[in-house]
Amino acid sequence: DAGVTQSPTHLIKTRGQHVTLRCSPISGHKSVSWYQQVLGQGPQFIFQYYEKEERGRGNFPDRFSARQFPNYSSELNVNALLLGDSALYLCASSLEQGRNLAFFGQGTRLTVV
Amino acid sequence: GESVGLHLPTLSVQEGDNSIINCAYSNSASDYFIWYKQESGKGPQFIIDIRSNMDKRQGQRVTVLLNKTVKHLSLQIAATQPGDSAVYFCAENPSGTASKLTFGTGTRLQVTL
């Protein structure tokens, strides 16, 4: 079984640009969460989606948005990129919204220049 | 805000010795905790989890201890191996769902030969 897959693995963008990151959860998992991990810190929760609906949002500006598709894959969009958005963006999937373990993908390394 | 923190940012252990990584959490409402291992350039990898109705849980070479009285969590790794070298994060779920985790800053475990 494939684990959580994210694309692209690395990305370089210029300030002010827009970026879309993609995530495919583990087969059968319906919940997808996004995290931002700045170098030297632990991951910070951005969004959770379950059954295509947003179920939770962390303390991030409105420039960050996401959606989940009928096949449970997800996209994270960031508009008007800032240098401070440079980070590893992690996607995690879990079976359902309840108390279940979250499995992480390899992440997308975003560098904003 | 409430957060999960770690006592030691870096821990050096000789190969074959036991490792103990500590974590303090501040949200008394958290009822589920997970330890993750993150190697350079990779996403967090599940090690072991524990619910608040337990004090101890054992896995293969790993044991997690939970002390709710002092809000302390520890990860014990037996017979530490070079492959155990990584950053270790404890995470808690303050909202009751494993999909919205609060992470600490991490402890780097260095295994010396």
PDB file of C-alpha atoms in Angstrom:
ATOM      1  CA  ASP A   1       0.000   0.000   0.000  1.00  0.00           C
ATOM      2  CA  ALA A   2       1.258   3.445  -0.879  1.00  0.00           C
ATOM      3  CA  GLY A   3       1.624   5.880   1.961  1.00  0.00           C
ATOM      4  CA  VAL A   4       0.723   9.536   1.863  1.00  0.00           C
ATOM      5  CA  THR A   5       2.117  11.058  -1.324  1.00  0.00           C
ATOM      6  CA  GLN A   6       2.823  14.728  -1.868  1.00  0.00           C
ATOM      7  CA  SER A   7       3.819  16.680  -4.939  1.00  0.00           C
ATOM      8  CA  PRO A   8       5.996  18.396  -5.831  1.00  0.00           C
ATOM      9  CA  THR A   9       8.842  17.450  -3.487  1.00  0.00           C
ATOM     10  CA  HIS A  10      10.626  20.755  -3.929  1.00  0.00           C
ATOM     11  CA  LEU A  11       9.475  24.121  -5.219  1.00  0.00           C
ATOM     12  CA  ILE A  12      11.015  27.581  -5.601  1.00  0.00           C
ATOM     13  CA  LYS A  13       8.716  30.569  -5.942  1.00  0.00           C
ATOM     14  CA  THR A  14       9.112  34.336  -6.004  1.00  0.00           C
ATOM     15  CA  ARG A  15       7.518  36.676  -3.495  1.00  0.00           C
ATOM     16  CA  GLY A  16       3.974  37.574  -4.478  1.00  0.00           C
ATOM     17  CA  GLN A  17       3.403  34.417  -6.491  1.00  0.00           C
ATOM     18  CA  HIS A  18       0.833  31.749  -5.834  1.00  0.00           C
ATOM     19  CA  VAL A  19       1.530  28.074  -5.113  1.00  0.00           C
ATOM     20  CA  THR A  20      -0.531  24.881  -5.109  1.00  0.00           C
ATOM     21  CA  LEU A  21       0.619  21.809  -3.213  1.00  0.00           C
ATOM     22  CA  ARG A  22      -0.988  18.409  -3.634  1.00  0.00           C
ATOM     23  CA  CYS A  23      -1.574  15.449  -1.370  1.00  0.00           C
ATOM     24  CA  SER A  24      -2.957  11.967  -1.873  1.00  0.00           C
ATOM     25  CA  PRO A  25      -3.925  10.220   1.373  1.00  0.00           C
ATOM     26  CA  ILE A  26      -3.496   6.589   2.204  1.00  0.00           C
ATOM     27  CA  SER A  27      -6.122   4.498   0.431  1.00  0.00           C
ATOM     28  CA  GLY A  28      -9.261   4.386   2.551  1.00  0.00           C
ATOM     29  CA  HIS A  29      -8.346   7.431   4.621  1.00  0.00           C
ATOM     30  CA  LYS A  30     -10.935  10.188   4.493  1.00  0.00           C
ATOM     31  CA  SER A  31      -9.279  12.870   6.604  1.00  0.00           C
ATOM     32  CA  VAL A  32      -6.423  15.048   5.395  1.00  0.00           C
ATOM     33  CA  SER A  33      -4.564  17.629   7.441  1.00  0.00           C
ATOM     34  CA  TRP A  34      -1.933  20.142   6.413  1.00  0.00           C
ATOM     35  CA  TYR A  35       0.987  21.313   8.532  1.00  0.00           C
ATOM     36  CA  GLN A  36       3.732  23.877   8.067  1.00  0.00           C
ATOM     37  CA  GLN A  37       7.158  23.064   9.447  1.00  0.00           C
ATOM     38  CA  VAL A  38       9.656  25.882   9.600  1.00  0.00           C
ATOM     39  CA  LEU A  39      13.289  24.804   9.869  1.00  0.00           C
ATOM     40  CA  GLY A  40      14.177  23.868  13.425  1.00  0.00           C
ATOM     41  CA  GLN A  41      10.608  23.772  14.683  1.00  0.00           C
ATOM     42  CA  GLY A  42       7.815  21.288  15.036  1.00  0.00           C
ATOM     43  CA  PRO A  43       4.965  21.138  12.524  1.00  0.00           C
ATOM     44  CA  GLN A  44       2.188  23.715  12.921  1.00  0.00           C
ATOM     45  CA  PHE A  45      -1.401  22.776  12.089  1.00  0.00           C
ATOM     46  CA  ILE A  46      -2.922  24.650   9.132  1.00  0.00           C
ATOM     47  CA  PHE A  47      -6.103  22.832   8.045  1.00  0.00           C
ATOM     48  CA  GLN A  48      -8.047  19.650   8.446  1.00  0.00           C
ATOM     49  CA  TYR A  49     -10.490  18.346   5.850  1.00  0.00           C
ATOM     50  CA  TYR A  50     -12.858  15.453   6.287  1.00  0.00           C
ATOM     51  CA  GLU A  51     -15.422  14.325   3.747  1.00  0.00           C
ATOM     52  CA  LYS A  52     -14.558  17.350   1.596  1.00  0.00           C
ATOM     53  CA  GLU A  53     -15.411  19.830   4.343  1.00  0.00           C
ATOM     54  CA  GLU A  54     -13.075  22.000   6.384  1.00  0.00           C
ATOM     55  CA  ARG A  55     -13.187  20.709   9.948  1.00  0.00           C
ATOM     56  CA  GLY A  56     -10.423  22.750  11.497  1.00  0.00           C
ATOM     57  CA  ARG A  57      -8.163  25.691  10.827  1.00  0.00           C
ATOM     58  CA  GLY A  58      -4.998  26.814  12.547  1.00  0.00           C
ATOM     59  CA  ASN A  59      -3.724  30.328  13.093  1.00  0.00           C
ATOM     60  CA  PHE A  60      -2.791  31.121   9.497  1.00  0.00           C
ATOM     61  CA  PRO A  61      -3.802  34.112   7.340  1.00  0.00           C
ATOM     62  CA  ASP A  62      -6.477  33.977   4.660  1.00  0.00           C
ATOM     63  CA  ARG A  63      -3.750  33.701   2.029  1.00  0.00           C
ATOM     64  CA  PHE A  64      -3.788  30.014   2.929  1.00  0.00           C
ATOM     65  CA  SER A  65      -6.673  27.935   1.612  1.00  0.00           C
ATOM     66  CA  ALA A  66      -7.294  24.299   0.875  1.00  0.00           C
ATOM     67  CA  ARG A  67      -9.827  21.907  -0.500  1.00  0.00           C
ATOM     68  CA  GLN A  68     -10.506  18.201  -0.604  1.00  0.00           C
ATOM     69  CA  PHE A  69     -11.730  16.338  -3.644  1.00  0.00           C
ATOM     70  CA  PRO A  70     -14.248  13.455  -3.938  1.00  0.00           C
ATOM     71  CA  ASN A  71     -11.342  10.975  -4.056  1.00  0.00           C
ATOM     72  CA  TYR A  72     -10.125  12.492  -0.734  1.00  0.00           C
ATOM     73  CA  SER A  73      -6.989  13.994  -2.247  1.00  0.00           C
ATOM     74  CA  SER A  74      -6.307  17.558  -1.234  1.00  0.00           C
ATOM     75  CA  GLU A  75      -4.703  20.782  -2.386  1.00  0.00           C
ATOM     76  CA  LEU A  76      -3.159  23.518  -0.293  1.00  0.00           C
ATOM     77  CA  ASN A  77      -3.041  26.944  -1.925  1.00  0.00           C
ATOM     78  CA  VAL A  78      -1.013  29.895  -0.761  1.00  0.00           C
ATOM     79  CA  ASN A  79      -1.453  33.315  -2.369  1.00  0.00           C
ATOM     80  CA  ALA A  80       0.816  36.359  -2.308  1.00  0.00           C
ATOM     81  CA  LEU A  81       3.797  34.380  -1.068  1.00  0.00           C
ATOM     82  CA  LEU A  82       6.064  35.911   1.539  1.00  0.00           C
ATOM     83  CA  LEU A  83       9.638  34.990   2.365  1.00  0.00           C
ATOM     84  CA  GLY A  84       8.337  33.684   5.688  1.00  0.00           C
ATOM     85  CA  ASP A  85       6.228  31.081   3.905  1.00  0.00           C
ATOM     86  CA  SER A  86       9.404  29.151   3.137  1.00  0.00           C
ATOM     87  CA  ALA A  87       8.966  25.855   4.949  1.00  0.00           C
ATOM     88  CA  LEU A  88       8.306  22.149   4.643  1.00  0.00           C
ATOM     89  CA  TYR A  89       4.596  21.613   4.049  1.00  0.00           C
ATOM     90  CA  LEU A  90       3.372  18.301   5.377  1.00  0.00           C
ATOM     91  CA  CYS A  91       0.206  16.444   4.616  1.00  0.00           C
ATOM     92  CA  ALA A  92      -1.157  13.861   7.021  1.00  0.00           C
ATOM     93  CA  SER A  93      -3.987  11.446   6.506  1.00  0.00           C
ATOM     94  CA  SER A  94      -6.081   9.557   8.984  1.00  0.00           C
ATOM     95  CA  LEU A  95      -8.877   7.050   8.658  1.00  0.00           C
ATOM     96  CA  GLU A  96     -11.584   9.344   9.922  1.00  0.00           C
ATOM     97  CA  GLN A  97     -12.021  12.469  11.973  1.00  0.00           C
ATOM     98  CA  GLY A  98     -12.070  10.641  15.253  1.00  0.00           C
ATOM     99  CA  ARG A  99      -9.209   9.636  17.452  1.00  0.00           C
ATOM    100  CA  ASN A 100      -7.089   8.010  14.867  1.00  0.00           C
ATOM    101  CA  LEU A 101      -3.430   8.104  14.129  1.00  0.00           C
ATOM    102  CA  ALA A 102      -2.214  10.590  11.508  1.00  0.00           C
ATOM    103  CA  PHE A 103       0.347   9.376   8.964  1.00  0.00           C
ATOM    104  CA  PHE A 104       2.551  11.935   7.278  1.00  0.00           C
ATOM    105  CA  GLY A 105       3.859  12.285   3.764  1.00  0.00           C
ATOM    106  CA  GLN A 106       7.413  13.283   2.850  1.00  0.00           C
ATOM    107  CA  GLY A 107       6.427  16.907   2.519  1.00  0.00           C
ATOM    108  CA  THR A 108       6.931  19.632  -0.061  1.00  0.00           C
ATOM    109  CA  ARG A 109       9.910  21.901   0.530  1.00  0.00           C
ATOM    110  CA  LEU A 110       8.816  25.409  -0.518  1.00  0.00           C
ATOM    111  CA  THR A 111      11.432  28.115  -0.884  1.00  0.00           C
ATOM    112  CA  VAL A 112      10.272  31.688  -1.493  1.00  0.00           C
ATOM    113  CA  VAL A 113      12.910  34.027  -2.886  1.00  0.00           C
TER     114      VAL A 113
ATOM    115  CA  GLY B   1      -0.966  29.728  23.969  1.00  0.00           C
ATOM    116  CA  GLU B   2      -0.761  26.163  25.153  1.00  0.00           C
ATOM    117  CA  SER B   3       1.983  24.091  23.634  1.00  0.00           C
ATOM    118  CA  VAL B   4       3.985  20.933  23.876  1.00  0.00           C
ATOM    119  CA  GLY B   5       7.604  21.431  24.801  1.00  0.00           C
ATOM    120  CA  LEU B   6      10.712  19.346  25.276  1.00  0.00           C
ATOM    121  CA  HIS B   7      13.287  19.556  28.053  1.00  0.00           C
ATOM    122  CA  LEU B   8      16.406  18.718  26.017  1.00  0.00           C
ATOM    123  CA  PRO B   9      16.991  19.981  22.497  1.00  0.00           C
ATOM    124  CA  THR B  10      19.872  17.538  21.834  1.00  0.00           C
ATOM    125  CA  LEU B  11      20.589  14.161  23.372  1.00  0.00           C
ATOM    126  CA  SER B  12      23.771  12.181  22.693  1.00  0.00           C
ATOM    127  CA  VAL B  13      23.702   8.477  23.483  1.00  0.00           C
ATOM    128  CA  GLN B  14      26.215   5.728  22.927  1.00  0.00           C
ATOM    129  CA  GLU B  15      25.163   2.851  20.701  1.00  0.00           C
ATOM    130  CA  GLY B  16      23.633   0.082  22.771  1.00  0.00           C
ATOM    131  CA  ASP B  17      22.606   2.329  25.637  1.00  0.00           C
ATOM    132  CA  ASN B  18      19.019   3.254  26.434  1.00  0.00           C
ATOM    133  CA  SER B  19      17.672   6.664  25.444  1.00  0.00           C
ATOM    134  CA  ILE B  20      15.079   8.694  27.287  1.00  0.00           C
ATOM    135  CA  ILE B  21      13.455  11.656  25.579  1.00  0.00           C
ATOM    136  CA  ASN B  22      11.201  13.849  27.698  1.00  0.00           C
ATOM    137  CA  CYS B  23       8.280  16.076  26.869  1.00  0.00           C
ATOM    138  CA  ALA B  24       6.106  18.413  28.923  1.00  0.00           C
ATOM    139  CA  TYR B  25       2.618  19.259  27.778  1.00  0.00           C
ATOM    140  CA  SER B  26       0.475  22.068  29.081  1.00  0.00           C
ATOM    141  CA  ASN B  27      -3.059  21.277  27.935  1.00  0.00           C
ATOM    142  CA  SER B  28      -4.705  19.141  30.581  1.00  0.00           C
ATOM    143  CA  ALA B  29      -7.598  18.485  28.186  1.00  0.00           C
ATOM    144  CA  SER B  30      -5.369  16.526  25.804  1.00  0.00           C
ATOM    145  CA  ASP B  31      -6.222  12.850  25.842  1.00  0.00           C
ATOM    146  CA  TYR B  32      -4.088  11.407  23.076  1.00  0.00           C
ATOM    147  CA  PHE B  33      -0.346  11.631  22.554  1.00  0.00           C
ATOM    148  CA  ILE B  34       1.941  10.475  19.791  1.00  0.00           C
ATOM    149  CA  TRP B  35       5.692  10.228  19.386  1.00  0.00           C
ATOM    150  CA  TYR B  36       7.080  10.833  15.914  1.00  0.00           C
ATOM    151  CA  LYS B  37      10.577  10.348  14.520  1.00  0.00           C
ATOM    152  CA  GLN B  38      11.744  12.644  11.752  1.00  0.00           C
ATOM    153  CA  GLU B  39      14.866  11.994   9.735  1.00  0.00           C
ATOM    154  CA  SER B  40      16.462  14.695   7.665  1.00  0.00           C
ATOM    155  CA  GLY B  41      14.438  15.505   4.557  1.00  0.00           C
ATOM    156  CA  LYS B  42      11.570  13.215   5.503  1.00  0.00           C
ATOM    157  CA  GLY B  43       8.158  13.575   7.032  1.00  0.00           C
ATOM    158  CA  PRO B  44       7.434  12.559  10.637  1.00  0.00           C
ATOM    159  CA  GLN B  45       7.184   8.804  11.120  1.00  0.00           C
ATOM    160  CA  PHE B  46       4.904   7.287  13.748  1.00  0.00           C
ATOM    161  CA  ILE B  47       6.663   5.556  16.627  1.00  0.00           C
ATOM    162  CA  ILE B  48       4.098   4.953  19.333  1.00  0.00           C
ATOM    163  CA  ASP B  49       0.964   6.499  20.779  1.00  0.00           C
ATOM    164  CA  ILE B  50      -0.808   6.479  24.108  1.00  0.00           C
ATOM    165  CA  ARG B  51      -4.210   7.517  25.375  1.00  0.00           C
ATOM    166  CA  SER B  52      -4.713   9.385  28.609  1.00  0.00           C
ATOM    167  CA  ASN B  53      -6.354   6.397  30.286  1.00  0.00           C
ATOM    168  CA  MET B  54      -3.007   4.589  30.178  1.00  0.00           C
ATOM    169  CA  ASP B  55       0.263   5.196  32.038  1.00  0.00           C
ATOM    170  CA  LYS B  56       2.530   3.080  29.908  1.00  0.00           C
ATOM    171  CA  ARG B  57       2.603   1.498  26.508  1.00  0.00           C
ATOM    172  CA  GLN B  58       5.288  -0.657  24.973  1.00  0.00           C
ATOM    173  CA  GLY B  59       6.266  -1.255  21.381  1.00  0.00           C
ATOM    174  CA  GLN B  60       9.243  -2.821  19.734  1.00  0.00           C
ATOM    175  CA  ARG B  61      12.263  -1.384  21.610  1.00  0.00           C
ATOM    176  CA  VAL B  62      10.210   1.662  22.593  1.00  0.00           C
ATOM    177  CA  THR B  63       8.153   2.508  25.646  1.00  0.00           C
ATOM    178  CA  VAL B  64       6.054   5.596  26.256  1.00  0.00           C
ATOM    179  CA  LEU B  65       5.269   6.723  29.781  1.00  0.00           C
ATOM    180  CA  LEU B  66       2.557   9.214  30.607  1.00  0.00           C
ATOM    181  CA  ASN B  67       2.325  11.068  33.910  1.00  0.00           C
ATOM    182  CA  LYS B  68      -0.881  13.090  33.861  1.00  0.00           C
ATOM    183  CA  THR B  69      -0.290  14.476  37.340  1.00  0.00           C
ATOM    184  CA  VAL B  70       2.715  16.500  36.208  1.00  0.00           C
ATOM    185  CA  LYS B  71       1.739  16.529  32.513  1.00  0.00           C
ATOM    186  CA  HIS B  72       4.876  14.743  31.422  1.00  0.00           C
ATOM    187  CA  LEU B  73       5.507  12.306  28.614  1.00  0.00           C
ATOM    188  CA  SER B  74       8.638  10.299  27.918  1.00  0.00           C
ATOM    189  CA  LEU B  75       9.910   8.026  25.177  1.00  0.00           C
ATOM    190  CA  GLN B  76      12.342   5.298  26.088  1.00  0.00           C
ATOM    191  CA  ILE B  77      14.355   3.597  23.363  1.00  0.00           C
ATOM    192  CA  ALA B  78      16.111   0.410  24.359  1.00  0.00           C
ATOM    193  CA  ALA B  79      19.507  -0.572  22.927  1.00  0.00           C
ATOM    194  CA  THR B  80      19.781   2.590  20.852  1.00  0.00           C
ATOM    195  CA  GLN B  81      21.080   2.038  17.328  1.00  0.00           C
ATOM    196  CA  PRO B  82      22.673   4.424  14.803  1.00  0.00           C
ATOM    197  CA  GLY B  83      19.449   4.257  12.788  1.00  0.00           C
ATOM    198  CA  ASP B  84      17.658   5.849  15.729  1.00  0.00           C
ATOM    199  CA  SER B  85      19.478   9.126  15.095  1.00  0.00           C
ATOM    200  CA  ALA B  86      16.785  11.652  14.196  1.00  0.00           C
ATOM    201  CA  VAL B  87      14.646  14.425  15.656  1.00  0.00           C
ATOM    202  CA  TYR B  88      11.891  13.168  17.924  1.00  0.00           C
ATOM    203  CA  PHE B  89       8.641  15.047  18.441  1.00  0.00           C
ATOM    204  CA  CYS B  90       5.900  14.492  20.920  1.00  0.00           C
ATOM    205  CA  ALA B  91       2.476  15.657  19.847  1.00  0.00           C
ATOM    206  CA  GLU B  92      -0.826  16.041  21.637  1.00  0.00           C
ATOM    207  CA  ASN B  93      -4.384  16.444  20.483  1.00  0.00           C
ATOM    208  CA  PRO B  94      -5.989  19.253  22.437  1.00  0.00           C
ATOM    209  CA  SER B  95      -9.207  19.024  20.441  1.00  0.00           C
ATOM    210  CA  GLY B  96      -9.939  15.332  20.777  1.00  0.00           C
ATOM    211  CA  THR B  97      -9.058  14.358  17.243  1.00  0.00           C
ATOM    212  CA  ALA B  98      -5.762  12.928  16.156  1.00  0.00           C
ATOM    213  CA  SER B  99      -5.992  14.957  12.963  1.00  0.00           C
ATOM    214  CA  LYS B 100      -5.224  18.253  14.727  1.00  0.00           C
ATOM    215  CA  LEU B 101      -2.008  17.767  16.591  1.00  0.00           C
ATOM    216  CA  THR B 102       0.086  20.234  18.551  1.00  0.00           C
ATOM    217  CA  PHE B 103       3.802  19.521  18.234  1.00  0.00           C
ATOM    218  CA  GLY B 104       6.747  20.562  20.317  1.00  0.00           C
ATOM    219  CA  THR B 105      10.011  21.822  18.889  1.00  0.00           C
ATOM    220  CA  GLY B 106      11.691  18.425  18.939  1.00  0.00           C
ATOM    221  CA  THR B 107      14.723  16.698  20.458  1.00  0.00           C
ATOM    222  CA  ARG B 108      17.638  15.666  18.310  1.00  0.00           C
ATOM    223  CA  LEU B 109      18.966  12.227  19.226  1.00  0.00           C
ATOM    224  CA  GLN B 110      22.581  11.606  18.254  1.00  0.00           C
ATOM    225  CA  VAL B 111      23.836   8.057  18.535  1.00  0.00           C
ATOM    226  CA  THR B 112      27.574   7.752  18.899  1.00  0.00           C
ATOM    227  CA  LEU B 113      29.518   4.607  18.083  1.00  0.00           C
TER     228      LEU B 113
END
